[in-house]
Each structure stands twice: as C-alpha cells, then as structure tokens.
Coordinates of C-alpha atoms in Angstrom, one line a residue:
Chain A
X1 CA 14.0 -10.9 4.5
X2 CA 16.7 -9.0 2.2
X3 CA 18.2 -6.3 3.0
X4 CA 21.0 -3.9 2.1
X5 CA 23.7 -2.2 5.3
X6 CA 26.1 0.4 4.0
X7 CA 28.5 2.7 5.9
X8 CA 27.2 5.7 7.7
X9 CA 28.0 9.0 6.6
X10 CA 29.1 11.6 5.8
X11 CA 32.4 10.7 4.3
X12 CA 34.6 13.4 3.7
X13 CA 37.5 13.1 1.2
X14 CA 40.4 15.8 -0.3
X15 CA 40.1 15.7 -4.3
X16 CA 42.2 12.9 -5.9
X17 CA 41.6 10.8 -2.7
X18 CA 40.5 7.3 -2.8
X19 CA 37.0 6.1 -2.3
X20 CA 35.4 3.2 -0.5
X21 CA 31.8 3.2 0.2
X22 CA 31.3 -0.5 2.1
X23 CA 27.9 -2.2 1.1
X24 CA 26.6 -5.7 2.6
X25 CA 23.4 -7.5 2.1
X26 CA 21.3 -10.3 3.0
X27 CA 19.4 -12.1 0.0
X28 CA 18.4 -15.4 -0.6
X29 CA 18.7 -16.7 -4.1
X30 CA 21.0 -14.7 -6.3
X31 CA 20.1 -11.2 -6.7
X32 CA 21.2 -8.1 -8.9
X33 CA 23.0 -5.6 -6.9
X34 CA 23.1 -1.7 -7.7
X35 CA 24.6 1.5 -7.0
X36 CA 22.9 4.7 -7.5
X37 CA 23.8 8.1 -7.2
X38 CA 21.9 11.3 -5.8
X39 CA 23.3 14.8 -7.1
X40 CA 22.2 17.6 -4.9
X41 CA 18.0 18.6 -6.4
X42 CA 17.8 15.5 -8.4
X43 CA 16.7 12.1 -8.7
X44 CA 18.7 9.0 -8.5
X45 CA 20.4 7.9 -11.6
X46 CA 22.2 4.4 -12.1
X47 CA 25.7 4.6 -11.8
X48 CA 26.9 0.5 -11.7
X49 CA 25.4 -2.9 -11.7
X50 CA 26.4 -6.2 -11.3
X51 CA 23.9 -9.6 -11.7
X52 CA 26.0 -12.7 -10.9
X53 CA 29.1 -13.6 -8.1
X54 CA 32.6 -12.0 -9.3
X55 CA 31.1 -10.4 -12.0
X56 CA 32.6 -6.2 -11.8
X57 CA 30.2 -3.0 -12.3
X58 CA 32.0 0.0 -13.7
X59 CA 31.3 3.2 -14.6
X60 CA 32.7 7.2 -14.4
X61 CA 35.8 5.5 -12.9
X62 CA 33.8 3.9 -10.1
X63 CA 33.6 0.0 -9.9
X64 CA 32.2 -2.4 -7.4
X65 CA 32.4 -6.2 -7.8
X66 CA 29.7 -8.5 -6.6
X67 CA 31.4 -10.9 -4.3
X68 CA 29.1 -14.0 -3.0
X69 CA 31.4 -15.4 -0.2
X70 CA 31.4 -12.0 1.5
X71 CA 28.0 -10.9 0.5
X72 CA 29.3 -7.7 0.1
X73 CA 29.4 -4.9 -3.2
X74 CA 31.7 -1.9 -2.2
X75 CA 31.8 0.7 -4.4
X76 CA 35.7 2.0 -5.0
X77 CA 37.2 5.0 -6.6
X78 CA 40.6 5.6 -7.4
X79 CA 40.8 9.3 -7.2
X80 CA 37.6 11.4 -6.6
X81 CA 36.6 14.7 -7.9
X82 CA 34.5 17.4 -6.5
X83 CA 31.8 16.6 -8.7
X84 CA 31.2 13.4 -7.5
X85 CA 30.0 14.9 -4.1
X86 CA 26.6 13.2 -4.1
X87 CA 24.8 10.4 -1.8
X88 CA 25.5 7.1 -2.7
X89 CA 23.0 4.2 -2.4
X90 CA 23.5 0.6 -2.5
X91 CA 20.5 -1.4 -3.4
X92 CA 19.6 -4.9 -4.3
X93 CA 16.9 -7.0 -6.4
X94 CA 14.1 -8.4 -4.8
X95 CA 12.1 -11.5 -6.3
X96 CA 9.4 -12.0 -4.1
X97 CA 5.9 -11.3 -5.5
X98 CA 4.9 -10.5 -9.3
X99 CA 7.1 -7.4 -9.9
X100 CA 10.7 -7.0 -9.4
X101 CA 11.4 -4.5 -6.6
X102 CA 14.7 -2.8 -5.1
X103 CA 15.6 -2.9 -1.6
X104 CA 17.7 -0.1 -1.1
X105 CA 20.2 1.1 1.7
X106 CA 20.0 4.4 3.6
X107 CA 22.4 6.0 1.5
X108 CA 26.3 7.8 2.1
X109 CA 27.1 11.5 1.5
X110 CA 29.8 11.9 0.0
X111 CA 31.9 15.5 0.3
X112 CA 34.9 16.4 -1.7
X113 CA 37.0 19.0 -0.3
X114 CA 39.3 21.2 -3.3
Chain B
X1 CA 13.2 12.3 -24.3
X2 CA 11.0 14.0 -21.6
X3 CA 11.5 10.0 -20.0
X4 CA 9.9 10.6 -16.2
X5 CA 8.5 13.5 -14.8
X6 CA 6.9 14.4 -11.6
X7 CA 4.7 17.5 -10.5
X8 CA 4.8 19.5 -8.2
X9 CA 8.9 19.6 -7.6
X10 CA 7.9 21.6 -4.2
X11 CA 4.4 21.6 -2.5
X12 CA 3.3 23.0 0.9
X13 CA -0.1 21.5 2.7
X14 CA -1.4 21.7 5.9
X15 CA -2.8 18.6 8.2
X16 CA -5.8 17.1 6.5
X17 CA -5.7 18.5 3.5
X18 CA -5.6 16.0 0.7
X19 CA -2.6 15.9 -1.5
X20 CA -2.0 14.5 -5.3
X21 CA 1.5 13.9 -6.6
X22 CA 1.7 13.5 -10.3
X23 CA 4.0 11.1 -12.1
X24 CA 4.0 10.4 -15.7
X25 CA 6.6 8.6 -17.9
X26 CA 7.1 8.7 -21.8
X27 CA 8.5 5.5 -22.0
X28 CA 5.6 3.2 -21.5
X29 CA 7.1 1.1 -18.9
X30 CA 5.1 -1.5 -17.0
X31 CA 6.5 -1.2 -13.6
X32 CA 5.9 1.9 -11.8
X33 CA 6.9 2.5 -8.1
X34 CA 6.5 5.6 -5.2
X35 CA 9.3 6.2 -3.2
X36 CA 9.4 8.1 0.1
X37 CA 13.1 9.3 1.2
X38 CA 13.9 10.5 4.8
X39 CA 16.9 10.8 6.8
X40 CA 18.2 7.7 7.8
X41 CA 15.9 5.6 6.0
X42 CA 17.1 6.0 2.8
X43 CA 14.0 5.2 0.3
X44 CA 11.2 3.1 1.0
X45 CA 8.9 1.6 -1.1
X46 CA 5.4 3.2 -0.7
X47 CA 3.4 1.9 -3.7
X48 CA 4.1 -0.1 -7.1
X49 CA 2.2 -1.3 -10.4
X50 CA 3.0 -4.1 -12.6
X51 CA 0.6 -2.7 -15.1
X52 CA -2.5 -0.8 -15.6
X53 CA -5.0 -0.9 -13.2
X54 CA -2.7 -3.7 -10.8
X55 CA -1.1 -2.0 -7.9
X56 CA 0.1 -3.2 -4.9
X57 CA 1.6 -2.2 -1.5
X58 CA 5.2 -1.8 -0.5
X59 CA 7.0 -1.4 2.7
X60 CA 5.2 1.9 4.1
X61 CA 1.5 2.7 2.6
X62 CA -0.3 3.5 5.0
X63 CA -1.9 6.9 4.5
X64 CA -1.7 6.7 1.0
X65 CA -3.6 6.1 -2.1
X66 CA -2.8 4.9 -5.8
X67 CA -4.2 4.4 -9.2
X68 CA -3.0 3.8 -12.4
X69 CA -5.9 4.0 -15.4
X70 CA -3.3 4.3 -17.8
X71 CA 0.4 3.1 -18.2
X72 CA 2.1 6.2 -18.5
X73 CA 0.3 7.8 -15.3
X74 CA 1.0 6.9 -11.5
X75 CA -0.4 9.6 -9.1
X76 CA -0.1 9.1 -5.3
X77 CA -2.6 10.7 -2.9
X78 CA -2.7 11.1 0.8
X79 CA -6.0 11.3 1.5
X80 CA -5.5 13.3 5.1
X81 CA -1.6 14.9 4.8
X82 CA -0.1 14.4 8.4
X83 CA 3.2 16.0 9.5
X84 CA 4.9 12.5 9.7
X85 CA 4.3 12.4 5.8
X86 CA 6.4 15.2 5.2
X87 CA 9.5 13.4 2.9
X88 CA 11.0 13.7 -0.3
X89 CA 8.7 11.2 -2.8
X90 CA 10.3 9.8 -5.9
X91 CA 8.7 8.0 -8.7
X92 CA 10.7 5.6 -10.9
X93 CA 9.9 3.1 -13.9
X94 CA 11.2 -0.1 -15.2
X95 CA 10.7 -2.3 -17.7
X96 CA 10.1 -6.2 -16.5
X97 CA 13.2 -8.5 -17.9
X98 CA 15.6 -5.4 -18.5
X99 CA 18.4 -6.2 -15.3
X100 CA 15.5 -4.5 -12.5
X101 CA 17.4 -1.3 -13.5
X102 CA 14.5 1.5 -12.5
X103 CA 14.5 5.1 -13.7
X104 CA 13.6 7.7 -11.5
X105 CA 11.7 11.2 -11.2
X106 CA 13.3 14.4 -9.6
X107 CA 11.3 14.0 -6.9
X108 CA 8.7 16.3 -5.1
X109 CA 9.6 17.6 -1.6
X110 CA 6.8 17.7 0.6
X111 CA 6.0 19.6 3.5
X112 CA 2.8 19.3 5.5
X113 CA 2.7 21.8 8.2

C-alpha cells in the first residue's frame, strides 16, 4: 500500500542555518504531496503542497519539489528562525475508496536555537 | 470564522468508562476524519466520513465508534476506554475536489488511567 517515510528527529539547528527534512514515498498512481506543520499545543496546518511531478510548493520560505524519479518531496528552508520550531509531517493523498484520504509520515521535530 | 473546533481540549478518564470526543465544523465540508497521534506513529486514521450518515473505518478503528447525523458534527466515542487509547486525537475536514487539503482542529489530549 501507499506509505510515507520521513527522517527521524529531532533536528536541532542554530538560527539562520539551512534546513532539509527528507521525505520519500511509495504510491501507485500520481498522488498529491503535502507538508504539514504542527506548532506546540496546536493542530496541524498545511505548509505547502504539490500536485504533480516537478511541481514546487512554497510558503513562508519553505520549499519542496515533487520528484517522481526519486519518489521524494524533501522540505528545505535557507535560513531557519526560532519561530520555525515545530513538528513537520510529510503526507500523500490516497485515492483508494470513496473518500480521498491522507497518509502521514511519523513527523520530524525541528528545534531551532537562538 | 470558527472553523473546526474540538472539545474537550483535555480529558482524564478511567479504564472501562465511555468517553465521547466532540468535533464541530462551520464550513459545511463533506469529508471529516478522526486521527490519533502517538509518538513514533505519526497520525493514524481511526474513522472517516464522506457525508452525513456515511462513515467508514480507517487504519485503527477497534475500540472506537463514530456517528454523523449532521454534516457539521462528527463525534468519536470510546465505548470502554483502555490505557492504550491514551493519545492526542485530531479531527479534520476537507472538501472533495479541493486538492485533498485537510483542515485540522486543535486536538483533544486524552489520558486513560
């Protein structure tokens, strides 16, 4: 079945460092891919998405490119801030059945130190 | 713009008790979902619903019951709570055809003693 694998955390960085969080997927067909972010004590919110191969999703300085050849959707940011500290989830859309569902990775905790 | 609200935010209960977690959305989204979040597992789908009176099992449905008599409400009931159901529960909703984006509530932290 479809699945998502993302790098384990925690990832600890200093402010202004470069961030990469790896995400790879297994899927039949052509799913949409997502990054969600969960700030402490809150629910998940969509960070960015890509719906087809070679699409680049971007938001708040974060970027991820849908790479079909490597089945990857790595999250990157050039210069992280303390306020980026959160848990990041990679997800893909699962079209099996009558309702489109999302399959999530296990999440990666990012801690940014001043 | 209330969005999607979950209640209670925190709940402590005892083994064997029945507990109901509430989820209410103001957008009239057709799809609604219940997840549990556990360390090392990420989010796992418990139940989902395509519309009022249409529900289906997700990945981990055992021990849970849902209903959806109205589009805006999707309560999750633990019929006889167990310690393994200690978790953070999230409700989400989405609109069919809108790129599968799901919108999440703030969560309910449940502790079963």
